[in-house]
CSV table of C-alpha atoms in Angstrom, one decimal:
chain,number,residue,atom,x,y,z
A,163,MET,CA,-16.1,10.9,-11.1
A,164,THR,CA,-14.7,14.0,-13.0
A,165,PRO,CA,-11.8,12.5,-15.3
A,166,LEU,CA,-8.3,13.6,-14.3
A,167,TRP,CA,-7.0,13.1,-18.0
A,168,THR,CA,-9.1,12.5,-21.1
A,169,ALA,CA,-7.2,10.8,-24.2
A,170,GLU,CA,-7.4,14.2,-25.8
A,171,ASP,CA,-5.8,16.0,-23.1
A,172,ALA,CA,-3.1,13.5,-22.5
A,173,GLN,CA,-2.3,13.4,-26.0
A,174,ALA,CA,-2.0,17.2,-26.2
A,175,ALA,CA,0.3,17.3,-23.0
A,176,THR,CA,2.5,14.7,-24.1
A,177,GLY,CA,2.5,14.8,-27.9
A,178,GLY,CA,1.8,11.1,-27.9
A,179,THR,CA,-0.6,9.1,-30.1
A,180,GLY,CA,-2.9,6.4,-30.0
A,181,PRO,CA,-6.6,5.7,-29.8
A,182,GLY,CA,-9.1,8.2,-28.4
A,183,GLY,CA,-12.1,7.6,-26.2
A,184,TRP,CA,-10.6,6.8,-22.8
A,185,ALA,CA,-10.6,9.0,-19.7
A,186,ALA,CA,-8.4,8.3,-16.6
A,187,THR,CA,-9.3,8.9,-13.0
A,188,GLY,CA,-6.0,8.7,-11.9
A,189,VAL,CA,-2.4,8.0,-12.6
A,190,SER,CA,-0.2,4.9,-11.6
A,191,ILE,CA,3.4,3.5,-12.0
A,192,ASP,CA,2.7,0.4,-10.1
A,193,THR,CA,0.2,-2.4,-10.7
A,194,ARG,CA,0.3,-3.4,-7.1
A,195,THR,CA,-1.3,-0.1,-6.1
A,196,LEU,CA,-3.4,0.4,-9.3
A,197,ALA,CA,-6.9,1.5,-9.2
A,198,PRO,CA,-9.4,0.8,-11.8
A,199,GLY,CA,-9.7,3.9,-14.1
A,200,ASP,CA,-5.9,4.8,-13.6
A,201,LEU,CA,-3.7,5.6,-16.5
A,202,PHE,CA,-0.6,3.4,-16.2
A,203,VAL,CA,2.8,4.8,-16.9
A,204,ALA,CA,5.3,2.2,-17.9
A,205,LEU,CA,8.4,3.8,-16.7
A,206,THR,CA,11.8,2.0,-17.2
A,207,ASP,CA,13.9,2.0,-14.0
A,208,ARG,CA,15.0,-0.8,-11.8
A,209,ARG,CA,12.3,-2.9,-13.8
A,210,ASP,CA,10.8,-2.2,-17.2
A,211,GLY,CA,7.3,-1.1,-16.6
A,212,HIS,CA,6.3,-2.3,-20.0
A,213,ASP,CA,6.4,-5.7,-18.7
A,214,PHE,CA,3.3,-5.0,-16.7
A,215,VAL,CA,1.1,-3.2,-19.1
A,216,ALA,CA,-1.1,-6.1,-19.9
A,217,ALA,CA,-1.7,-6.9,-16.1
A,218,ALA,CA,-2.5,-3.1,-15.8
A,219,LEU,CA,-5.1,-3.2,-18.3
A,220,LYS,CA,-6.4,-6.5,-17.1
A,221,ALA,CA,-6.6,-4.9,-13.6
A,222,GLY,CA,-8.7,-2.1,-15.0
A,223,ALA,CA,-6.4,0.5,-16.2
A,224,ALA,CA,-8.1,3.1,-18.6
A,225,ALA,CA,-4.9,3.2,-20.7
A,226,ALA,CA,-1.2,2.9,-20.6
A,227,LEU,CA,1.5,5.4,-21.3
A,228,VAL,CA,4.3,3.5,-23.4
A,229,SER,CA,7.0,3.9,-25.7
A,230,ARG,CA,6.2,0.7,-27.4
A,231,VAL,CA,3.5,-2.0,-27.9
A,232,PRO,CA,4.4,-4.5,-25.1
A,233,LYS,CA,4.4,-8.1,-25.6
A,234,GLY,CA,1.0,-9.6,-25.2
A,235,VAL,CA,-0.9,-6.3,-25.6
A,236,ALA,CA,-3.2,-6.0,-28.7
A,237,GLU,CA,-2.3,-3.1,-31.3
A,238,ASP,CA,-5.5,-1.6,-30.6
A,239,ALA,CA,-5.5,-1.4,-26.8
A,240,PRO,CA,-6.0,2.0,-25.0
A,241,LEU,CA,-2.3,3.0,-25.5
A,242,LEU,CA,-0.9,6.5,-25.5
A,243,ARG,CA,2.4,6.1,-27.5
A,244,VAL,CA,5.4,8.5,-26.7
A,245,GLU,CA,9.1,8.3,-27.3
A,246,ASP,CA,10.1,8.6,-23.7
A,247,THR,CA,7.6,7.7,-20.8
A,248,LEU,CA,9.5,9.4,-18.2
A,249,ALA,CA,9.6,12.8,-20.3
A,250,ALA,CA,5.9,12.2,-21.1
A,251,LEU,CA,5.2,11.9,-17.2
A,252,ARG,CA,7.0,15.3,-16.8
A,253,ALA,CA,5.0,16.8,-19.6
A,254,LEU,CA,1.9,15.6,-17.9
A,255,GLY,CA,2.9,17.1,-14.6
A,256,ALA,CA,3.7,20.4,-16.4
A,257,ALA,CA,0.3,20.4,-18.0
A,258,ALA,CA,-1.5,19.7,-14.7
A,259,ARG,CA,0.5,22.6,-13.1
A,260,ALA,CA,-0.4,24.9,-15.9
A,261,ARG,CA,-4.2,24.3,-15.6
A,262,THR,CA,-4.9,24.7,-12.0
A,263,ARG,CA,-5.3,27.8,-10.1
A,264,ALA,CA,-4.2,26.3,-6.8
A,265,GLN,CA,-1.8,28.1,-4.6
A,266,VAL,CA,1.4,25.7,-4.8
A,267,ILE,CA,3.8,25.1,-2.0
A,268,ALA,CA,6.9,23.2,-2.3
A,269,VAL,CA,9.0,21.6,0.5
A,270,THR,CA,12.5,20.6,0.9
A,271,GLY,CA,15.1,20.0,3.8
A,272,SER,CA,17.6,17.5,5.2
A,273,VAL,CA,15.3,16.5,7.8
A,274,GLY,CA,11.7,16.8,8.3
A,275,LYS,CA,10.4,17.4,4.7
A,276,THR,CA,7.8,14.6,4.6
A,277,GLY,CA,6.5,15.3,8.1
A,278,THR,CA,6.2,19.1,7.4
A,279,LYS,CA,4.5,18.1,4.1
A,280,GLU,CA,2.0,16.3,6.1
A,281,MET,CA,1.6,19.1,8.6
A,282,LEU,CA,0.7,21.2,5.4
A,283,ARG,CA,-1.9,18.8,4.4
A,284,THR,CA,-3.5,18.4,7.6
A,285,ALA,CA,-3.6,22.2,8.5
A,286,LEU,CA,-4.9,23.2,5.0
A,287,THR,CA,-7.7,20.5,4.6
A,288,PRO,CA,-10.3,22.7,6.5
A,289,GLN,CA,-9.4,25.6,4.3
A,290,GLY,CA,-9.8,24.1,0.8
A,291,ARG,CA,-9.3,21.2,-1.6
A,292,VAL,CA,-5.8,20.0,-0.9
A,293,HIS,CA,-3.5,17.9,-3.2
A,294,ALA,CA,-0.2,16.6,-1.6
A,295,SER,CA,2.5,14.1,-2.4
A,296,ASP,CA,2.0,10.6,-1.5
A,297,ARG,CA,4.7,8.8,0.7
A,298,SER,CA,8.2,10.4,-0.3
A,299,TYR,CA,7.5,10.9,-3.8
A,300,ASN,CA,9.9,13.6,-4.2
A,301,ASN,CA,12.4,12.8,-7.0
A,302,HIS,CA,12.7,12.7,-10.5
A,303,TRP,CA,9.7,10.6,-11.2
A,304,GLY,CA,8.0,11.2,-7.8
A,305,VAL,CA,7.3,15.0,-8.4
A,306,PRO,CA,6.1,14.8,-11.9
A,307,LEU,CA,3.8,11.8,-10.8
A,308,THR,CA,2.5,13.9,-7.9
A,309,LEU,CA,1.9,17.0,-10.3
A,310,ALA,CA,0.2,14.7,-12.8
A,311,ARG,CA,-2.3,13.4,-10.3
A,312,MET,CA,-3.4,16.8,-9.1
A,313,PRO,CA,-7.0,17.8,-10.0
A,314,ALA,CA,-7.5,20.9,-11.7
A,315,ALA,CA,-9.9,22.0,-9.1
A,316,THR,CA,-7.3,22.2,-6.3
A,317,ASP,CA,-6.9,25.1,-4.0
A,318,PHE,CA,-3.6,24.3,-2.2
A,319,ALA,CA,-0.8,21.8,-3.6
A,320,VAL,CA,2.0,20.8,-1.4
A,321,ILE,CA,4.9,19.3,-3.5
A,322,GLU,CA,7.6,17.6,-1.6
A,323,ILE,CA,11.2,17.9,-3.4
A,324,GLY,CA,14.1,16.0,-2.5
A,325,MET,CA,17.5,15.1,-3.5
A,326,ASN,CA,20.4,12.6,-3.5
A,327,ALA,CA,23.0,14.5,-5.6
A,328,PRO,CA,23.9,18.0,-7.0
A,329,GLY,CA,21.6,19.3,-9.7
A,330,GLU,CA,18.3,17.6,-8.7
A,331,ILE,CA,16.4,20.4,-7.0
A,332,ALA,CA,16.3,23.2,-9.5
A,333,PRO,CA,14.9,21.2,-12.2
A,334,LEU,CA,12.1,19.8,-10.0
A,335,SER,CA,11.4,23.4,-8.6
A,336,ALA,CA,11.1,24.7,-12.3
A,337,LEU,CA,8.6,21.9,-13.1
A,338,THR,CA,6.5,22.8,-10.0
A,339,ARG,CA,6.7,26.5,-10.1
A,340,PRO,CA,5.6,26.9,-6.6
A,341,HIS,CA,4.1,30.2,-5.1
A,342,VAL,CA,5.9,29.5,-1.9
A,343,ALA,CA,8.9,27.4,-1.2
A,344,LEU,CA,10.1,26.3,2.2
A,345,VAL,CA,13.6,24.9,3.2
A,346,THR,CA,13.0,23.1,6.7
A,347,ASN,CA,16.7,22.7,7.5
A,348,VAL,CA,20.2,21.6,6.2
A,349,SER,CA,22.3,19.0,7.8
A,350,ALA,CA,25.0,16.3,7.0
A,351,VAL,CA,22.3,14.2,4.7
A,352,HIS,CA,23.6,12.6,1.5
A,353,ILE,CA,26.9,14.3,2.2
A,354,ALA,CA,28.7,11.4,0.4
A,355,ALA,CA,27.7,13.3,-2.9
A,356,PHE,CA,28.7,16.7,-1.8
A,357,ARG,CA,31.8,18.6,-0.8
A,358,SER,CA,30.3,20.2,2.5
A,359,VAL,CA,27.1,20.9,4.2
A,360,ARG,CA,27.5,24.3,2.7
A,361,ALA,CA,27.2,22.7,-0.7
A,362,ILE,CA,24.0,20.9,0.4
A,363,ALA,CA,22.5,24.1,1.7
A,364,HIS,CA,23.2,25.8,-1.9
A,365,GLU,CA,21.6,22.8,-3.5
A,366,LYS,CA,18.4,22.9,-1.1
A,367,ALA,CA,18.2,26.7,-1.5
A,368,LEU,CA,17.7,26.3,-5.2
A,369,ILE,CA,14.2,25.5,-4.6
A,370,PHE,CA,13.6,29.0,-4.7
A,371,SER,CA,15.0,29.3,-8.2
A,372,GLY,CA,11.6,28.0,-9.7
A,373,LEU,CA,9.4,30.3,-7.6
A,374,ALA,CA,6.5,31.9,-9.7
A,375,PRO,CA,6.6,35.5,-9.9
A,376,GLY,CA,5.7,37.2,-6.8
A,377,GLY,CA,6.7,33.9,-5.0
A,378,ALA,CA,7.7,33.7,-1.2
A,379,ALA,CA,10.8,32.1,0.3
A,380,ILE,CA,10.4,30.3,3.8
A,381,LEU,CA,13.7,30.1,5.6
A,382,ASN,CA,14.9,28.6,8.8
A,383,ARG,CA,16.4,31.3,11.0
A,384,ASP,CA,18.2,29.0,13.2
A,385,SER,CA,20.0,27.1,10.5
A,386,ALA,CA,23.9,27.6,10.5
A,387,THR,CA,23.7,28.0,6.6
A,388,TYR,CA,20.9,30.5,6.9
A,389,PRO,CA,23.1,33.5,5.4
A,390,SER,CA,24.2,31.3,2.3
A,391,GLN,CA,20.5,30.4,1.7
A,392,LEU,CA,19.3,33.9,2.2
A,393,ARG,CA,21.5,35.3,-0.5
A,394,ILE,CA,20.1,32.6,-3.0
A,395,ALA,CA,16.3,33.5,-1.7
A,396,ARG,CA,16.9,37.3,-2.3
A,397,ARG,CA,18.0,36.5,-6.0
A,398,HIS,CA,14.4,34.6,-6.7
A,399,ALA,CA,11.9,35.4,-4.3
A,400,ALA,CA,9.6,38.7,-4.0
A,401,ARG,CA,9.0,38.1,-0.3
A,402,LEU,CA,10.9,36.4,2.6
A,403,VAL,CA,9.5,34.8,5.6
A,404,ARG,CA,11.5,33.4,8.3
A,405,PHE,CA,10.9,31.1,11.2
A,406,GLY,CA,13.0,30.0,14.3
A,407,ALA,CA,13.9,30.7,17.8
A,408,THR,CA,16.9,33.0,17.0
A,409,GLY,CA,17.3,36.6,15.4
A,410,ARG,CA,14.1,38.2,14.8
A,411,PRO,CA,11.9,35.9,12.4
A,412,GLU,CA,8.5,36.7,11.2
A,413,LEU,CA,7.4,33.4,13.0
A,414,ARG,CA,9.3,33.2,16.4
A,415,LEU,CA,9.4,30.0,18.7
A,416,VAL,CA,9.1,31.3,22.4
A,417,GLU,CA,8.9,27.8,23.8
A,418,ALA,CA,8.1,24.2,23.1
A,419,ARG,CA,6.7,22.1,25.8
A,420,ALA,CA,6.9,18.5,25.0
A,421,GLY,CA,4.5,16.0,26.5
A,422,ASP,CA,4.6,12.1,25.9
A,423,HIS,CA,2.3,12.4,22.8
A,424,SER,CA,2.2,16.3,21.9
A,425,THR,CA,4.2,19.4,22.0
A,426,THR,CA,2.5,22.9,23.3
A,427,ILE,CA,4.2,25.6,21.2
A,428,ASP,CA,4.2,29.2,22.4
A,429,ALA,CA,5.0,31.6,19.4
A,430,ARG,CA,4.7,35.0,18.0
A,431,VAL,CA,3.6,35.7,14.6
A,432,GLU,CA,4.7,39.2,13.4
A,433,GLY,CA,4.6,40.1,17.0
A,434,ARG,CA,1.2,38.6,17.8
A,435,PRO,CA,1.0,35.8,20.3
A,436,LEU,CA,0.1,32.3,19.0
A,437,LEU,CA,-0.5,29.2,21.5
A,438,PHE,CA,-1.4,25.9,19.9
A,439,LYS,CA,-0.9,22.1,20.1
A,440,LEU,CA,0.9,19.8,17.7
A,441,GLY,CA,-0.2,16.3,17.8
A,442,ALA,CA,3.4,14.7,18.4
A,443,PRO,CA,6.2,15.5,20.9
A,444,GLY,CA,9.7,17.3,19.8
A,445,ARG,CA,11.1,20.8,19.6
A,446,HIS,CA,12.3,20.2,16.1
A,447,LEU,CA,8.7,19.5,15.2
A,448,ALA,CA,7.7,22.6,16.7
A,449,LEU,CA,10.1,24.3,14.4
A,450,ASN,CA,8.8,22.6,11.5
A,451,ALA,CA,5.2,23.5,12.4
A,452,LEU,CA,6.2,27.2,12.5
A,453,GLY,CA,7.7,26.5,8.9
A,454,ALA,CA,4.6,25.1,7.9
A,455,LEU,CA,2.6,27.9,9.4
A,456,ALA,CA,4.7,30.5,7.6
A,457,ALA,CA,4.0,28.8,4.2
A,458,ILE,CA,0.5,28.8,4.9
A,459,GLY,CA,0.3,32.3,5.7
A,460,ALA,CA,2.3,33.0,2.6
A,461,ALA,CA,0.0,30.8,0.4
A,462,GLY,CA,-3.0,33.0,1.6
A,463,GLY,CA,-4.2,30.8,4.2
A,464,ASP,CA,-5.4,31.5,7.8
A,465,ILE,CA,-2.5,30.9,10.1
A,466,THR,CA,-4.6,30.8,13.4
A,467,ARG,CA,-7.0,28.3,11.9
A,468,ALA,CA,-4.1,26.2,10.5
A,469,ALA,CA,-2.5,26.2,14.1
A,470,VAL,CA,-5.6,24.7,15.4
A,471,GLY,CA,-5.6,21.9,12.8
A,472,LEU,CA,-2.0,20.8,13.7
A,473,ALA,CA,-3.4,19.3,17.0
A,474,SER,CA,-4.7,16.5,15.0
A,475,TRP,CA,-1.3,16.0,13.0
A,476,ARG,CA,0.3,12.6,13.6
A,477,ALA,CA,4.1,11.8,12.7
A,478,PRO,CA,4.0,9.5,9.5
A,479,GLU,CA,5.0,5.9,9.5
A,480,GLY,CA,8.6,5.4,10.2
A,481,ARG,CA,9.3,9.0,10.9
A,482,GLY,CA,8.1,9.3,14.6
A,483,ALA,CA,4.8,7.3,14.3
A,484,ARG,CA,4.1,5.9,17.9
A,485,TRP,CA,2.5,2.8,18.6
A,486,ARG,CA,1.2,1.0,21.7
A,487,ILE,CA,1.8,-2.8,22.0
A,488,SER,CA,-0.6,-4.3,24.3
A,489,LEU,CA,0.8,-7.7,25.9
A,490,GLY,CA,-1.6,-10.0,26.7
A,491,ASP,CA,-5.5,-10.3,26.5
A,492,ALA,CA,-6.8,-6.8,27.3
A,493,ALA,CA,-3.3,-5.7,27.8
A,494,LEU,CA,-3.2,-7.9,31.1
A,495,ASP,CA,0.7,-8.3,30.8
A,496,GLY,CA,1.2,-4.4,30.1
A,497,GLU,CA,2.1,-2.4,27.4
A,498,ILE,CA,5.1,-1.2,25.2
A,499,LEU,CA,5.4,2.3,23.6
A,500,LEU,CA,7.0,2.0,20.4
A,501,ILE,CA,8.4,5.0,18.6
A,502,ASP,CA,9.0,4.2,14.8
A,503,GLU,CA,11.7,6.3,13.3
A,504,SER,CA,12.9,3.7,10.9
A,505,TYR,CA,12.5,5.2,7.3
A,506,ASN,CA,15.9,7.2,7.5
A,507,ALA,CA,18.8,8.4,9.6
A,508,ASN,CA,21.5,11.0,9.7
A,509,PRO,CA,23.2,12.6,12.7
A,510,ALA,CA,20.7,15.5,13.1
A,511,SER,CA,17.6,13.3,12.9
A,512,MET,CA,19.3,10.7,15.0
A,513,GLU,CA,20.0,13.5,17.7
A,514,ALA,CA,16.5,14.6,17.7
A,515,ALA,CA,14.9,11.1,17.8
A,516,LEU,CA,17.2,10.1,21.0
A,517,GLU,CA,16.1,13.3,22.6
A,518,GLY,CA,12.6,12.3,21.9
A,519,LEU,CA,13.0,8.9,23.5
A,520,ALA,CA,15.0,10.6,26.5
A,521,ALA,CA,11.8,12.9,27.1
A,522,ALA,CA,9.3,9.8,27.0
A,523,SER,CA,7.7,8.7,30.2
A,524,THR,CA,8.1,5.0,31.1
A,525,LYS,CA,6.1,2.9,33.5
A,526,ASP,CA,7.2,0.9,36.5
A,527,ASP,CA,6.2,-2.2,38.2
A,528,VAL,CA,4.3,-3.6,35.2
A,529,GLY,CA,6.9,-6.0,33.6
A,530,ARG,CA,9.6,-8.4,34.4
A,531,VAL,CA,12.0,-5.6,35.2
A,532,ALA,CA,10.6,-3.5,38.0
A,533,LYS,CA,11.6,-0.1,36.3
A,534,GLY,CA,10.4,1.0,32.9
A,535,ARG,CA,13.0,1.6,30.6
A,536,ARG,CA,14.0,3.7,27.4
A,537,VAL,CA,15.4,1.4,25.0
A,538,ALA,CA,16.9,2.3,21.5
A,539,PHE,CA,17.4,0.0,18.6
A,540,LEU,CA,19.8,1.8,16.1
A,541,GLY,CA,20.7,0.8,12.6
A,542,ASP,CA,23.5,2.3,10.4
A,543,MET,CA,23.2,5.9,9.0
A,544,LEU,CA,24.0,5.5,5.3
A,545,GLU,CA,25.5,7.9,2.6
A,546,LEU,CA,27.6,9.9,4.9
A,547,GLY,CA,30.8,9.9,2.9
A,548,THR,CA,34.3,9.5,4.1
A,549,ASP,CA,33.4,10.9,7.8
A,550,GLU,CA,30.8,7.9,8.3
A,551,VAL,CA,32.7,6.3,11.1
A,552,ALA,CA,33.2,9.6,13.1
A,553,PHE,CA,29.5,10.4,12.5
A,554,HIS,CA,28.5,7.2,14.3
A,555,ARG,CA,31.0,7.1,16.9
A,556,ASP,CA,30.3,10.9,18.0
A,557,LEU,CA,26.6,9.9,18.7
A,558,ALA,CA,28.1,8.5,21.9
A,559,GLY,CA,28.7,11.8,23.3
A,560,LEU,CA,24.9,13.4,23.0
A,561,SER,CA,23.5,14.2,26.3
A,562,ALA,CA,20.2,12.6,25.5
A,563,LEU,CA,22.0,9.1,26.1
A,564,ARG,CA,22.0,10.1,30.0
A,565,GLU,CA,18.4,9.4,30.1
A,566,ILE,CA,18.2,6.3,27.8
A,567,ASP,CA,18.7,2.9,29.7
A,568,ARG,CA,19.8,0.7,26.9
A,569,VAL,CA,21.2,1.2,23.3
A,570,HIS,CA,21.3,-1.8,21.0
A,571,CYS,CA,22.9,-1.5,17.5
A,572,ALA,CA,23.0,-3.1,14.4
A,573,GLY,CA,25.3,-3.1,11.5
A,574,ALA,CA,29.0,-2.6,10.7
A,575,LEU,CA,28.8,1.2,11.2
A,576,MET,CA,26.9,1.1,14.3
A,577,ARG,CA,29.5,-1.1,15.7
A,578,HIS,CA,31.7,2.0,16.2
A,579,LEU,CA,28.9,3.7,18.1
A,580,HIS,CA,28.4,0.6,20.2
A,581,ALA,CA,32.0,0.6,21.3
A,582,ALA,CA,31.9,4.2,22.2
A,583,LEU,CA,28.9,4.1,24.2
A,584,PRO,CA,28.8,4.9,27.8
A,585,PRO,CA,28.9,1.4,29.9
A,586,ALA,CA,25.6,2.6,31.7
A,587,CYS,CA,23.6,2.4,28.4
A,588,GLN,CA,25.5,-0.1,26.3
A,589,GLY,CA,23.4,-2.8,25.0
A,590,GLN,CA,24.2,-5.6,22.6
A,591,TRP,CA,25.7,-5.1,19.1
A,592,PHE,CA,24.4,-7.4,16.1
A,593,GLU,CA,25.8,-7.8,12.7
A,594,THR,CA,22.5,-7.1,11.0
A,595,ALA,CA,19.3,-5.7,11.7
A,596,GLU,CA,17.5,-9.2,11.0
A,597,ASP,CA,19.7,-10.7,13.9
A,598,LEU,CA,18.6,-7.9,16.0
A,599,ALA,CA,14.9,-8.2,15.3
A,600,ALA,CA,15.2,-12.1,16.1
A,601,GLU,CA,16.3,-11.0,19.5
A,602,ALA,CA,13.9,-8.1,20.1
A,603,ARG,CA,11.4,-9.9,22.5
A,604,ARG,CA,13.9,-10.6,25.1
A,605,LEU,CA,15.3,-7.0,24.8
A,606,VAL,CA,12.2,-5.3,25.7
A,607,ASP,CA,9.5,-5.6,28.5
A,608,ALA,CA,6.1,-4.1,29.6
A,609,GLY,CA,6.6,-0.4,30.5
A,610,ASP,CA,9.4,0.3,28.3
A,611,VAL,CA,9.4,3.0,25.8
A,612,THR,CA,11.4,1.9,22.6
A,613,MET,CA,12.7,3.7,19.7
A,614,VAL,CA,14.0,2.2,16.4
A,615,LYS,CA,16.0,4.3,13.9
A,616,GLY,CA,18.3,3.9,10.8
A,617,SER,CA,18.7,4.4,7.3
A,618,ASN,CA,16.0,2.4,5.3
A,619,GLY,CA,18.9,0.6,3.6
A,620,SER,CA,19.9,-0.7,7.1
A,621,ARG,CA,16.7,-2.8,7.1
A,622,ILE,CA,16.0,-1.4,10.6
A,623,SER,CA,12.3,-1.7,10.1
A,624,ARG,CA,12.8,-5.4,10.8
A,625,VAL,CA,13.1,-4.5,14.3
A,626,VAL,CA,9.8,-2.4,14.3
A,627,ASP,CA,8.0,-5.3,12.6
A,628,ALA,CA,9.2,-7.6,15.4
A,629,ILE,CA,8.2,-5.5,18.2
A,630,ARG,CA,4.9,-4.7,16.7
A,631,GLU,CA,4.4,-8.5,16.5
A,632,LEU,CA,4.8,-8.9,20.2
A,633,GLY,CA,1.2,-8.0,20.9
A,634,ASP,CA,-1.9,-5.8,19.7
A,635,ALA,CA,-0.4,-2.9,18.3
A,636,ARG,CA,-2.5,0.2,17.9
A,637,PRO,CA,-1.4,3.8,16.7
A,638,VAL,CA,-1.1,6.5,19.2
A,639,ARG,CA,-3.1,9.8,18.5
A,640,GLY,CA,-1.9,13.1,19.6
A,641,SER,CA,-4.9,13.5,22.1
A,642,GLU,CA,-3.6,10.5,24.2
A,643,GLU,CA,-1.6,12.4,26.9
A,644,THR,CA,-2.0,9.8,29.6
A,645,GLY,CA,-1.8,6.1,29.9
């Protein structure tokens, strides 16, 4: 295997010192997922990574990036010593970015950036060697780690960039130096750290500030904050490409027809018709798909070929992934369809998730309850600032609730939604997600479609686990349009 980093290259990139002769085939910050041959980076965050260096070397790490010789590690061990391991990781990322000839696409947005990043990975893989962020590695250490893991012989790189507070996007974009930067959308996410949604839009649009010369800005024409994003884009981008259903964007959504497990998208690209299928249902996903195609075209990829590839895309775990839960041997007792939206939540993504549940098809006459039901399990939405109570309560006015049979809630904030729900769909409220998970078995039945959503900190994923444990769980592929 071609080394990702030799001792000499890593020393040159970081200014670090230590013995030579080692070569790493990967970069890791976690001994639980470390592979033999990785360079282990001892970051100091919630825990001090130096405490795990000995275990990393024992597990087969090629070397460790450290700021001191850890206890229990020999002085002559393969250590790359630097003053600050996070700064050295950034230096590795910058060096990896400098040595590649890849077209680099950066993605941010209030909602959907991880799913869009995965759309880009899926659609570009047939067109070249693709390197993309793992999971949601999009913060001050996740972006440099993703860059540091990038092989020099990469054709397309997709880097997800996120933020929790002002001042975080621009430095990460400057490190990434994308050729193409995409903002999926802007909404009241992490609003507790910002004065307004407009301030969030300004921060998100600073992804354009790091564009490489000649770079392209990809903008959502449907966004309410489009004008302010456009002003920033014009200051930094050589090219502008828009997507959406309003105005006259270069990639225009004509119609999105959602089935149970996929979406048929009718679009026009620079005036030319384009009809394709996305391997998950949802109009908001259709817009993200157009944004991904816009970025691919701006990066020199083939849009038509990429659109064909999106049929095999599947929503990531916790972000709309769908599971069939077979109850009893050979599904003799029927099935439950589970939509896992448990990774994060905010008012915009909650509305989209409820619309997706409302459109899903149930099955009748297969369970204890004759009629199949649409059942939502909702946990608190966090980091919404002083208006958090209103954000929860106002969900009760969503039109999608007219098509949902039961809404069960967990958490102090979701109690406000529960109290405001229409009686026809008001389910039960539980103090914690763990309490709701313990009762999940009696709240669902064969033929039901269930959707679980809340912020990660609400621990609503416990409900996902409880429902999956009811039977044999298997992921739903986009091609499964029936059953």
